Coordinates of C-alpha atoms (C1' of nucleotides) in Angstrom, one line a residue:
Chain P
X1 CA 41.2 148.3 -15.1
X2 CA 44.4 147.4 -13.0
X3 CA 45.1 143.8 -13.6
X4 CA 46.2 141.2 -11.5
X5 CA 44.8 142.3 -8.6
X6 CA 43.4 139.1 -7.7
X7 CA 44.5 135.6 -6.8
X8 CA 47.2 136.3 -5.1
X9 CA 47.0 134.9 -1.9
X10 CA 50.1 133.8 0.0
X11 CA 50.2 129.7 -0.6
X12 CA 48.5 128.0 2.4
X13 CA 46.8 125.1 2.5
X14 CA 43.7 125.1 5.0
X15 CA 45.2 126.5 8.3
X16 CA 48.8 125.8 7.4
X17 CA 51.8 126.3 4.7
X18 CA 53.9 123.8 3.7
X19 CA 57.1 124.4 3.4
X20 CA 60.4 121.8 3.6
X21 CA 58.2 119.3 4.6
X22 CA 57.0 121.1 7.4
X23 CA 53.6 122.2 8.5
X24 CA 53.8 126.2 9.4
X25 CA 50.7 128.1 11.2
X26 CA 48.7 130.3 9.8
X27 CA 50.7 133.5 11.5
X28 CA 53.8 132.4 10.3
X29 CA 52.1 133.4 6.9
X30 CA 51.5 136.8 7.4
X31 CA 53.3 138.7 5.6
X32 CA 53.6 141.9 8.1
X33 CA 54.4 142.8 11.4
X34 CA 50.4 143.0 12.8
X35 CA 49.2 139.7 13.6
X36 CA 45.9 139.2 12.1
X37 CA 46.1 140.7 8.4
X38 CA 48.0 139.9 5.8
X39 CA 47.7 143.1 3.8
X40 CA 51.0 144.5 3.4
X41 CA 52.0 147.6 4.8
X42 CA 53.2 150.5 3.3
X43 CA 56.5 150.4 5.5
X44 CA 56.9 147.0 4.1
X45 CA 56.2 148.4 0.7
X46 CA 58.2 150.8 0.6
X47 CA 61.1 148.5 2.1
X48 CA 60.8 146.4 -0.8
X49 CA 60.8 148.7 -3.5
X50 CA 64.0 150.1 -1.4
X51 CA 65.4 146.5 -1.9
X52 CA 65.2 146.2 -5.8
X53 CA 67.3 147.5 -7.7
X54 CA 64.8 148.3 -10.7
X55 CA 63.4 151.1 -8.6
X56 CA 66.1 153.0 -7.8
X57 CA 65.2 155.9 -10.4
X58 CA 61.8 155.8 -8.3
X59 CA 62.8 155.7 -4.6
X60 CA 66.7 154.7 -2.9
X61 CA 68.4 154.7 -0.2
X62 CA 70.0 158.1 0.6
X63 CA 73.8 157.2 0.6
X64 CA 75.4 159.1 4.0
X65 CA 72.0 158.5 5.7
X66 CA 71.6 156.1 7.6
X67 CA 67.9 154.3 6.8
X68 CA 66.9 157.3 5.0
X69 CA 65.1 157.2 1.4
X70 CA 64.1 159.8 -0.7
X71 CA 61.0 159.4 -3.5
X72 CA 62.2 160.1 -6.1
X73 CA 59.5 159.8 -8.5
X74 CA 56.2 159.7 -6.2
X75 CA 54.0 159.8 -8.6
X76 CA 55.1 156.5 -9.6
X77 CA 55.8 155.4 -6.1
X78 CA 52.2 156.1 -5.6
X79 CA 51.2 154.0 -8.3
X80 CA 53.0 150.9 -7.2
X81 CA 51.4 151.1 -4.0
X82 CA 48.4 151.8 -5.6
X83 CA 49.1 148.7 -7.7
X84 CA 49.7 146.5 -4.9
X85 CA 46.7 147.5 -2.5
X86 CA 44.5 147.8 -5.9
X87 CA 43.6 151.4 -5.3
X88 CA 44.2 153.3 -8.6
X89 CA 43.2 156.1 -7.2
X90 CA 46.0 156.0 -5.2
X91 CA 48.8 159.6 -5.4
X92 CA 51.6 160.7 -3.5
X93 CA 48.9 162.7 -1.3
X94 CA 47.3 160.3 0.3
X95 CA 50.0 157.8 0.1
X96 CA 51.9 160.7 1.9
X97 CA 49.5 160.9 4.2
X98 CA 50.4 157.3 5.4
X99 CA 53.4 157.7 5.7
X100 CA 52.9 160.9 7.9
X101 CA 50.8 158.1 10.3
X102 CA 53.6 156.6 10.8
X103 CA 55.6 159.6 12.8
X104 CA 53.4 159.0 15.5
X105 CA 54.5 155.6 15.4
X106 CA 58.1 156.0 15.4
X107 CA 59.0 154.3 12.2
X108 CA 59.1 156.8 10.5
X109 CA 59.8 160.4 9.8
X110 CA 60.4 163.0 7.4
X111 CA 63.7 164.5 7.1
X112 CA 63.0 168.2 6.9
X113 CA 64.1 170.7 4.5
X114 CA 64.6 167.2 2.1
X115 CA 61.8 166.8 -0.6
X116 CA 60.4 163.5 -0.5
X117 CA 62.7 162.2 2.0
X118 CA 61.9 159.9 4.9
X119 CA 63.8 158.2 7.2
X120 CA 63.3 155.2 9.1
X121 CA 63.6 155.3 13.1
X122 CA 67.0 153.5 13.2
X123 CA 68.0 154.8 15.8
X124 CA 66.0 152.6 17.7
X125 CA 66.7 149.2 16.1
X126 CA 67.9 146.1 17.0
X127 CA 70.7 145.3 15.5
X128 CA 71.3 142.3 13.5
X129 CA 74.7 140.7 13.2
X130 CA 74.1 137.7 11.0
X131 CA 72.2 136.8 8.2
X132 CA 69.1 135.0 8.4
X133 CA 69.5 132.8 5.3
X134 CA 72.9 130.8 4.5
X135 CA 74.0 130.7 8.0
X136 CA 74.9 127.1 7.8
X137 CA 77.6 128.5 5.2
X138 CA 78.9 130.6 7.8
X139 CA 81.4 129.3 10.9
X140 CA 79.8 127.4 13.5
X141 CA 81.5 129.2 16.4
X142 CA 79.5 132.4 14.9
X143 CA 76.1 130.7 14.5
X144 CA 76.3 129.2 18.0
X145 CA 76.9 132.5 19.9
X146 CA 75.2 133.8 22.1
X147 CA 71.8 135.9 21.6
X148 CA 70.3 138.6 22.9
X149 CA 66.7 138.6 22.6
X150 CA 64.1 140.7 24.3
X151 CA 62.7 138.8 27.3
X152 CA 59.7 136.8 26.5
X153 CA 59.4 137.4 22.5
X154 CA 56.0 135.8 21.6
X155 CA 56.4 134.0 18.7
X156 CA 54.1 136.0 16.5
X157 CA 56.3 138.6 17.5
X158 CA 59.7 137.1 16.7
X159 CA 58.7 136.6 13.4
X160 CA 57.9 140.1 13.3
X161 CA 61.5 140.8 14.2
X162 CA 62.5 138.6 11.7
X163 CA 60.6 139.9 9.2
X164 CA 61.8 143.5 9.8
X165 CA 64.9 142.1 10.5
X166 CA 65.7 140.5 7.9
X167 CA 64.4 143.7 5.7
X168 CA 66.7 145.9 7.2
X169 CA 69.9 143.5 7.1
X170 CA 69.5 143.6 3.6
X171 CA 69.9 147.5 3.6
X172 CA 72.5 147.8 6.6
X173 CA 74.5 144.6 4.3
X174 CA 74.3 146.5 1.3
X175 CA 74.2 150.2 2.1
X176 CA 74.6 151.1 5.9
X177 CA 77.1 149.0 7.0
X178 CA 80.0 151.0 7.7
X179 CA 83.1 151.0 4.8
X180 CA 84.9 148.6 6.7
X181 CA 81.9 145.8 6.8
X182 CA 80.2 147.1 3.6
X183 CA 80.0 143.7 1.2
X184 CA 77.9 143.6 -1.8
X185 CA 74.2 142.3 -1.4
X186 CA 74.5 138.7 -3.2
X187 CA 71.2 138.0 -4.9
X188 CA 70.6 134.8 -6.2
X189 CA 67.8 134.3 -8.3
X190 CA 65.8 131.1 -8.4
X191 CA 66.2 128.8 -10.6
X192 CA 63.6 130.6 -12.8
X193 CA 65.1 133.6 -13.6
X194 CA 63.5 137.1 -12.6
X195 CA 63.5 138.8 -15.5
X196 CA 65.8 141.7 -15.1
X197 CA 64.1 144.1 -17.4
X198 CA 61.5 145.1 -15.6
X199 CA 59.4 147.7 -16.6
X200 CA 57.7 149.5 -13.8
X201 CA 54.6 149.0 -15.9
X202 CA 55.0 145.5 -15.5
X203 CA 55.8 145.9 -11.8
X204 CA 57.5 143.0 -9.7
X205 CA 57.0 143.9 -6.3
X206 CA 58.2 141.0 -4.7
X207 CA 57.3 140.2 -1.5
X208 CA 60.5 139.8 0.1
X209 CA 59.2 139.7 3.5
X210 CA 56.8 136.8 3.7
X211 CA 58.0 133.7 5.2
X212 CA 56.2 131.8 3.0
X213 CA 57.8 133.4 -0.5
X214 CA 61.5 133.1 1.3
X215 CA 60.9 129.2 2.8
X216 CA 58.6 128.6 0.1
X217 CA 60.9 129.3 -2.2
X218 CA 64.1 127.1 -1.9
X219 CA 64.3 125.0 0.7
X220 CA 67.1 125.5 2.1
X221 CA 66.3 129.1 3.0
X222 CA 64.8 128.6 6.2
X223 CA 65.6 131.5 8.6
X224 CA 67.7 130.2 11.3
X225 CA 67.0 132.9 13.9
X226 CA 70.9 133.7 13.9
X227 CA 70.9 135.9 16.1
X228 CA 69.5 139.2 17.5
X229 CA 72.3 141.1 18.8
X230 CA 72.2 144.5 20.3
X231 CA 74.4 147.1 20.0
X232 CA 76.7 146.8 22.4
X233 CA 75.3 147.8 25.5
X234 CA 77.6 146.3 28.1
X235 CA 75.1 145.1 30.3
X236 CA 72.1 144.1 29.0
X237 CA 68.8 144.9 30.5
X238 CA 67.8 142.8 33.0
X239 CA 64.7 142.0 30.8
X240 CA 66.7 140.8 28.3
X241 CA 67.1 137.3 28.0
X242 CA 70.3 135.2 26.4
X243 CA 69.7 132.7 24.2
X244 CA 71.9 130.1 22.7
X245 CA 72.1 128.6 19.2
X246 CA 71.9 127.2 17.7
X247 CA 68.1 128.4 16.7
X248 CA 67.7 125.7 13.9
X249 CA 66.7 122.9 14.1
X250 CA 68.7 120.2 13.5
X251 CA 66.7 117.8 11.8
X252 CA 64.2 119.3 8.6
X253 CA 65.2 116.7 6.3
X254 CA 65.3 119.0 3.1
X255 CA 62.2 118.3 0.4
X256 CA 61.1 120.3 -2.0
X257 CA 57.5 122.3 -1.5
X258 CA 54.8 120.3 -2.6
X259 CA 53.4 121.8 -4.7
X260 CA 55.3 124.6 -5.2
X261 CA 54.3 126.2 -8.8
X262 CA 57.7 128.5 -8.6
X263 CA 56.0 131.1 -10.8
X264 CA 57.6 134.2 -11.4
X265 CA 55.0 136.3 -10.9
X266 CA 56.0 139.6 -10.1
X267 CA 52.6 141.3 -10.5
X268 CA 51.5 143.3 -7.2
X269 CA 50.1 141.0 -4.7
X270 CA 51.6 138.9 -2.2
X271 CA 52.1 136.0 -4.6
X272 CA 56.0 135.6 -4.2
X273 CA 58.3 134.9 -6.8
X274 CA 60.9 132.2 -5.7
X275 CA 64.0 134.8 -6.3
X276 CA 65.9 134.7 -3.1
X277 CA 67.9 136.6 -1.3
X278 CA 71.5 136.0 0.4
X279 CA 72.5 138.4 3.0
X280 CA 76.1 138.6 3.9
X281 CA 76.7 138.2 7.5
X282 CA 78.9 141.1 8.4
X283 CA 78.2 142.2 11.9
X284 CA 76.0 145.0 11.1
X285 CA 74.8 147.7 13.9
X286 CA 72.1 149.7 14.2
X287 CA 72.0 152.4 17.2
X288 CA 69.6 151.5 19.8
X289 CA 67.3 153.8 21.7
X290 CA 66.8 153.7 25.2
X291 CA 64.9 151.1 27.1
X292 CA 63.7 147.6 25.3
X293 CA 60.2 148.4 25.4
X294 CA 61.7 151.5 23.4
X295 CA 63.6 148.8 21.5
X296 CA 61.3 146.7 20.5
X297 CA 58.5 149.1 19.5
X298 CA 61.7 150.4 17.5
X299 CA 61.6 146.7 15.8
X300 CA 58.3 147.8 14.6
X301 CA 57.0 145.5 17.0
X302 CA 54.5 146.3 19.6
X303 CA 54.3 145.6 22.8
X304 CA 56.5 146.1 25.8
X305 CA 56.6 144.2 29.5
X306 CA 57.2 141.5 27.9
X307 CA 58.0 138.4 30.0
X308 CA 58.7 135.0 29.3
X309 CA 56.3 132.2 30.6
X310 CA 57.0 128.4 30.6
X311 CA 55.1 125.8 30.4
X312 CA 55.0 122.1 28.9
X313 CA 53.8 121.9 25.9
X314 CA 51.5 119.1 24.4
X315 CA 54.1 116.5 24.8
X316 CA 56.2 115.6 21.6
X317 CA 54.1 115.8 18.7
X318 CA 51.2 117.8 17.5
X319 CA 52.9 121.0 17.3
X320 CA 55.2 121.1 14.2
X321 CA 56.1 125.1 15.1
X322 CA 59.0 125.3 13.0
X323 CA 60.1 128.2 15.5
X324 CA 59.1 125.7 19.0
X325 CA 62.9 124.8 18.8
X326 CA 64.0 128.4 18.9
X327 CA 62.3 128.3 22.1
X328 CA 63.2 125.3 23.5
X329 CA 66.3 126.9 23.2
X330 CA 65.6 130.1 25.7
X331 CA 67.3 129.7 28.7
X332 CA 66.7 132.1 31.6
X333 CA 70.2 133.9 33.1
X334 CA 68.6 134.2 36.5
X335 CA 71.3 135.6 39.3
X336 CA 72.6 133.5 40.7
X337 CA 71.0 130.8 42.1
X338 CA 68.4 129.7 39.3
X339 CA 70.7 128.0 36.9
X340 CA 70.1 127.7 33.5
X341 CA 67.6 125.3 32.8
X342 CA 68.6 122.5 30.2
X343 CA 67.2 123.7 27.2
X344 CA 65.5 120.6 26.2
X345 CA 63.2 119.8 29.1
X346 CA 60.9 121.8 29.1
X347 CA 59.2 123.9 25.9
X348 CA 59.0 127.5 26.4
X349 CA 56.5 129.6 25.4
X350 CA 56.5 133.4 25.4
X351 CA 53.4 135.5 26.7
X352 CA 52.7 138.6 26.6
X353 CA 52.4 139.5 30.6
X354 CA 50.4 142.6 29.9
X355 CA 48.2 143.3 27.0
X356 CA 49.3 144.9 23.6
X357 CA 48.7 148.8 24.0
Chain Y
dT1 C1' 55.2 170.6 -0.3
dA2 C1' 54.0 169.2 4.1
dC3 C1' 51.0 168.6 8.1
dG4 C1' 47.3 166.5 10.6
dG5 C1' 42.0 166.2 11.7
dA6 C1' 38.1 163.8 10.5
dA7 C1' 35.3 160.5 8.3
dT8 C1' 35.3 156.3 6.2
dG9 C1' 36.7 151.7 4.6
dT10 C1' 38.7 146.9 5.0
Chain Q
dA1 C1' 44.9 148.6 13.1
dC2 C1' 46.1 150.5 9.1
dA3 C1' 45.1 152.7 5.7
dT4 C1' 42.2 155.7 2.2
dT5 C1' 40.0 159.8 1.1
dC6 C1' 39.2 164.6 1.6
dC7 C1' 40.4 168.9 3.0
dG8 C1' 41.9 173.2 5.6
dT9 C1' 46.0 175.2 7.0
dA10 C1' 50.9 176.7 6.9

DNA sequence: TACGGAATGT
DNA sequence: ACATTCCGTA
């Protein structure tokens, strides 16, 4: 009945994902903000279909608004979403009706008195001021500034935050940013073209926010956790912790991803075509709510009383954590008298000090 | 058209 | 958890 619904498991390969020569973990494969599944989400979904161009008659941005959408066509919305989770039965009720779960949950809400329009929870985001892919094409001095990070981001959930971050960059880049910053969205398609008719019947959701499509893809496109940066808020919260690039790591000698088919499958599914995406690094801002817990859950990401644990690590080997250098580079500003620790002598590892509500 | 409870599924 | 399905209500 609906085809292609099968196969399409993200590329790993027994426990871990190649990609540039390195071995990634499991989570770093997941292609959502909740650890433990990879199904995608619908907020994901919908983000994506919000990112291509090809489905603007069917959902878009609402130009003016800030991270609002409207559906244009829900029907068909509904059937894409339907495609992708292989639920024909799928309509613009019920798909509405997850959506409407996600009020509770501050990511989203309906804009009222507006048919079919949504808006996500900006208001609370982080902001993002640099593009996670191409920054080695940008200035050093703007890849090695300073961070902010929420104190004691667990690696499962900085990915989140990339994840969502990288999402919504692509947006602010290309729609929000205000006229002064607004720059064009430069999309560079893989070598193997995406083929730019696309009929919706042929559908190419494209799973823009999986690690694994985006590293798997080109090599060079590994996210280089450029930066987190808050809106301005002159003084951070003390549970905020300052980082210093720069985030990647220097070495990754650059090899292609064995074997890497590089189909371009578009079908529903989180099989990821190679096409990649190149966000231009304007500073981009996003309002912040108030408090970080408020901030992060804003990120889409859970938990709050977060704080930031170290302890050695297996020495040297044995952990090829792509992100372990991200956190090598935490530092801690205490007042005062704890001065920063050097960066390299000691691994860091984020906790979560209280359980995940 | 939109909302949200409830049961159910994965 | 995050939907999906169904449905009563506004």
């Amino acid at each position: 009945m609906h085809r292609s619904c099968l196969a399409e498991g993200i590329p790993t390969m027994a426990g871990n994902s190649w990609i540039s020569g390195l071995a990634f973990p499991d989570w770093a494969c997941k292609a959502e903000s909740s650890p433990g599944s990879r199904q995608i989400q619908l907020w994901h979904f919908i983000l994506e279909l919000l990112q291509k161009e090809e489905f603007r008659h069917v959902i878009a941005w609402q130009q003016g608004e800030y991270g609002e959408f409207v559906i244009k066509d829900p029907d068909e919305v509904a059937r894409l979403w339907g495609r992708r989770k292989c639920k024909p039965q799928m309509n613009y009720d019920k798909l509405s009706r997850a959506l409407r779960y996600y009020y509770n949950k501050k990511i989203l809400h309906k804009t009222k008195g507006k048919r079919f329009t949504y808006k996500f929870n900006l208001s609370k985001l982080i902001v993002v001021n640099y593009p996670l892919w191409e920054v080695r094409a940008l200035p050093a001095p703007s890849l090695f500034r300073p961070t902010l990070v929420p104190m004691g981001v667990q690696r499962k959930l900085l990915h989140s935050m990339l994840l969502t971050h990288w999402a919504l960059v692509e947006q602010l880049a290309g729609q929000w940013a205000p006229e002064g910053h607004r720059r064009p969205l430069r999309i560079r398609r893989g070598a193997a073209a995406v083929p730019t008719t696309k009929r919706l019947g042929s559908a190419t959701t494209h799973c823009l926010l999986s690690p694994c499509c985006h590293l798997g893809s080109l090599p060079e496109e590994r996210p280089s956790f450029a930066s987190f940066t808050p809106p301005l808020p002159p003084s951070p919260p003390s549970d905020w912790t300052r980082l210093s690039g720069p985030f990647l790591s220097p070495l990754l000698p650059e090899q292609p991803f064995p074997g890497s088919s590089r189909t371009d499958t578009l079908l529903p599914g989180p099989v990821c075509p190679p096409a990649t995406w190149h966000v231009p690094g304007p500073p981009l801002l996003a309002g912040l709510g108030q408090g970080a817990g408020e901030r992060l859950r804003l990120l889409f990401l859970r938990p709050e009383g977060l704080e930031v644990k170290t302890r050695p690590l297996m020495g040297g080997k044995g952990c090829p954590d792509p992100w372990e250098g991200f956190f090598a580079e935490m530092q801690r500003p205490k007042t005062g008298e704890e001065s920063l620790r050097s960066p390299n002598s000691e691994n860091f590892e984020a906790v979560w000090s209280l359980d995940p509500p």
